[in-house]
């Protein structure tokens, strides 16, 4: 019985792992160009202070700004960072960056 329980646990985690991998891959391929160095007012990856106010807005707002684009006082975010990635991958990249800033 313990073997069956441990066999099902990795299967349950697989979708979450795949999503995290997709987010990291998109970050590396696209988002890192601006978020790696803080170009155009982009909050730098892992910079807790730069991300704090953005994280307080909630995931729905972060997703909308990342997918549709946003221009604010500090800079601008082009829609999907200029990529043609599907919305779910953009959301995964947002989750990846947000997790690094918490």
PDB file of C-alpha atoms in Angstrom:
ATOM      1  CA  UNK A   1       0.000   0.000   0.000  1.00  0.00           C
ATOM      2  CA  UNK A   2       2.748   2.573   0.752  1.00  0.00           C
ATOM      3  CA  UNK A   3       4.222   1.969  -2.712  1.00  0.00           C
ATOM      4  CA  UNK A   4       0.903   2.830  -4.357  1.00  0.00           C
ATOM      5  CA  UNK A   5       0.592   6.009  -2.304  1.00  0.00           C
ATOM      6  CA  UNK A   6       4.068   7.193  -3.246  1.00  0.00           C
ATOM      7  CA  UNK A   7       3.461   6.327  -6.903  1.00  0.00           C
ATOM      8  CA  UNK A   8       0.382   8.555  -7.039  1.00  0.00           C
ATOM      9  CA  UNK A   9       2.040  11.525  -5.330  1.00  0.00           C
ATOM     10  CA  UNK A  10       4.464  12.329  -8.195  1.00  0.00           C
ATOM     11  CA  UNK A  11       1.601  12.011 -10.700  1.00  0.00           C
ATOM     12  CA  UNK A  12      -0.416  14.563  -8.733  1.00  0.00           C
ATOM     13  CA  UNK A  13       2.543  16.951  -8.676  1.00  0.00           C
ATOM     14  CA  UNK A  14       3.313  16.570 -12.389  1.00  0.00           C
ATOM     15  CA  UNK A  15       0.918  19.279 -13.692  1.00  0.00           C
ATOM     16  CA  UNK A  16       2.239  21.811 -11.175  1.00  0.00           C
ATOM     17  CA  UNK A  17       5.821  20.901 -12.064  1.00  0.00           C
ATOM     18  CA  UNK A  18       5.103  21.186 -15.792  1.00  0.00           C
ATOM     19  CA  UNK A  19       3.536  24.621 -15.247  1.00  0.00           C
ATOM     20  CA  UNK A  20       6.526  25.787 -13.197  1.00  0.00           C
ATOM     21  CA  UNK A  21       8.912  24.524 -15.885  1.00  0.00           C
ATOM     22  CA  UNK A  22       6.936  26.365 -18.592  1.00  0.00           C
ATOM     23  CA  UNK A  23       7.071  29.558 -16.537  1.00  0.00           C
ATOM     24  CA  UNK A  24      10.813  29.306 -16.016  1.00  0.00           C
ATOM     25  CA  UNK A  25      11.365  28.515 -19.709  1.00  0.00           C
ATOM     26  CA  UNK A  26       9.378  31.559 -20.869  1.00  0.00           C
ATOM     27  CA  UNK A  27      11.140  33.750 -18.299  1.00  0.00           C
ATOM     28  CA  UNK A  28      14.521  32.583 -19.609  1.00  0.00           C
ATOM     29  CA  UNK A  29      13.541  32.954 -23.273  1.00  0.00           C
ATOM     30  CA  UNK A  30      11.686  36.278 -23.107  1.00  0.00           C
ATOM     31  CA  UNK A  31      11.066  37.944 -19.743  1.00  0.00           C
ATOM     32  CA  UNK A  32      14.690  37.879 -18.608  1.00  0.00           C
ATOM     33  CA  UNK A  33      15.620  40.421 -21.302  1.00  0.00           C
ATOM     34  CA  UNK A  34      13.981  43.193 -19.249  1.00  0.00           C
ATOM     35  CA  UNK A  35      13.304  41.666 -15.826  1.00  0.00           C
ATOM     36  CA  UNK A  36      16.870  40.354 -15.516  1.00  0.00           C
ATOM     37  CA  UNK A  37      18.347  43.860 -15.571  1.00  0.00           C
ATOM     38  CA  UNK A  38      15.379  46.098 -14.721  1.00  0.00           C
ATOM     39  CA  UNK A  39      15.144  47.612 -18.209  1.00  0.00           C
ATOM     40  CA  UNK A  40      12.236  49.993 -19.003  1.00  0.00           C
ATOM     41  CA  UNK A  41      11.213  50.103 -15.346  1.00  0.00           C
ATOM     42  CA  UNK A  42      10.690  46.333 -15.138  1.00  0.00           C
ATOM     43  CA  UNK A  43      10.971  45.016 -11.570  1.00  0.00           C
ATOM     44  CA  UNK A  44      14.134  42.919 -11.431  1.00  0.00           C
ATOM     45  CA  UNK A  45      13.814  39.192 -10.882  1.00  0.00           C
ATOM     46  CA  UNK A  46      14.026  38.425  -7.163  1.00  0.00           C
ATOM     47  CA  UNK A  47      13.954  42.102  -6.068  1.00  0.00           C
ATOM     48  CA  UNK A  48      11.510  41.901  -3.155  1.00  0.00           C
ATOM     49  CA  UNK A  49      11.236  45.690  -2.729  1.00  0.00           C
ATOM     50  CA  UNK A  50      10.527  46.306  -6.421  1.00  0.00           C
ATOM     51  CA  UNK A  51       7.871  43.583  -6.521  1.00  0.00           C
ATOM     52  CA  UNK A  52       6.148  44.317  -3.167  1.00  0.00           C
ATOM     53  CA  UNK A  53       3.555  46.843  -4.390  1.00  0.00           C
ATOM     54  CA  UNK A  54       2.898  44.803  -7.519  1.00  0.00           C
ATOM     55  CA  UNK A  55       2.347  41.598  -5.546  1.00  0.00           C
ATOM     56  CA  UNK A  56      -0.160  43.423  -3.311  1.00  0.00           C
ATOM     57  CA  UNK A  57      -2.311  44.050  -6.410  1.00  0.00           C
ATOM     58  CA  UNK A  58      -2.916  40.312  -6.687  1.00  0.00           C
ATOM     59  CA  UNK A  59      -2.380  37.685  -9.346  1.00  0.00           C
ATOM     60  CA  UNK A  60      -5.340  38.729 -11.506  1.00  0.00           C
ATOM     61  CA  UNK A  61      -3.844  42.214 -11.990  1.00  0.00           C
ATOM     62  CA  UNK A  62      -0.342  40.848 -12.570  1.00  0.00           C
ATOM     63  CA  UNK A  63      -1.688  38.413 -15.174  1.00  0.00           C
ATOM     64  CA  UNK A  64      -3.708  41.127 -16.939  1.00  0.00           C
ATOM     65  CA  UNK A  65      -0.738  43.501 -17.126  1.00  0.00           C
ATOM     66  CA  UNK A  66       1.560  40.740 -18.383  1.00  0.00           C
ATOM     67  CA  UNK A  67      -0.890  39.473 -21.012  1.00  0.00           C
ATOM     68  CA  UNK A  68      -2.461  42.730 -22.230  1.00  0.00           C
ATOM     69  CA  UNK A  69       0.436  45.074 -21.514  1.00  0.00           C
ATOM     70  CA  UNK A  70       0.609  48.033 -19.143  1.00  0.00           C
ATOM     71  CA  UNK A  71       2.087  51.516 -19.007  1.00  0.00           C
ATOM     72  CA  UNK A  72       2.641  53.013 -15.563  1.00  0.00           C
ATOM     73  CA  UNK A  73       4.631  55.782 -13.892  1.00  0.00           C
ATOM     74  CA  UNK A  74       7.738  53.611 -13.525  1.00  0.00           C
ATOM     75  CA  UNK A  75       7.782  52.056 -16.990  1.00  0.00           C
ATOM     76  CA  UNK A  76       5.919  49.816 -19.371  1.00  0.00           C
ATOM     77  CA  UNK A  77       5.195  46.163 -19.989  1.00  0.00           C
ATOM     78  CA  UNK A  78       4.539  45.177 -23.610  1.00  0.00           C
ATOM     79  CA  UNK A  79       1.782  42.596 -24.119  1.00  0.00           C
ATOM     80  CA  UNK A  80       3.244  39.166 -23.325  1.00  0.00           C
ATOM     81  CA  UNK A  81       6.665  40.799 -23.206  1.00  0.00           C
ATOM     82  CA  UNK A  82       6.602  40.897 -26.990  1.00  0.00           C
ATOM     83  CA  UNK A  83       6.249  37.120 -27.224  1.00  0.00           C
ATOM     84  CA  UNK A  84       3.505  35.040 -28.822  1.00  0.00           C
ATOM     85  CA  UNK A  85       3.304  32.689 -25.831  1.00  0.00           C
ATOM     86  CA  UNK A  86      -0.117  31.359 -24.839  1.00  0.00           C
ATOM     87  CA  UNK A  87      -1.776  33.078 -21.871  1.00  0.00           C
ATOM     88  CA  UNK A  88      -1.259  30.079 -19.570  1.00  0.00           C
ATOM     89  CA  UNK A  89       2.511  30.199 -20.149  1.00  0.00           C
ATOM     90  CA  UNK A  90       2.573  33.949 -19.485  1.00  0.00           C
ATOM     91  CA  UNK A  91       0.698  33.313 -16.221  1.00  0.00           C
ATOM     92  CA  UNK A  92       3.222  30.589 -15.341  1.00  0.00           C
ATOM     93  CA  UNK A  93       6.087  33.031 -15.963  1.00  0.00           C
ATOM     94  CA  UNK A  94       4.368  35.620 -13.748  1.00  0.00           C
ATOM     95  CA  UNK A  95       3.998  32.968 -11.037  1.00  0.00           C
ATOM     96  CA  UNK A  96       7.692  32.068 -11.406  1.00  0.00           C
ATOM     97  CA  UNK A  97       8.816  35.694 -11.049  1.00  0.00           C
ATOM     98  CA  UNK A  98       6.381  36.442  -8.218  1.00  0.00           C
ATOM     99  CA  UNK A  99       7.532  33.390  -6.242  1.00  0.00           C
ATOM    100  CA  UNK A 100      11.140  34.593  -6.476  1.00  0.00           C
ATOM    101  CA  UNK A 101      10.146  37.973  -5.032  1.00  0.00           C
ATOM    102  CA  UNK A 102       8.225  36.728  -1.976  1.00  0.00           C
TER     103      UNK A 102
END
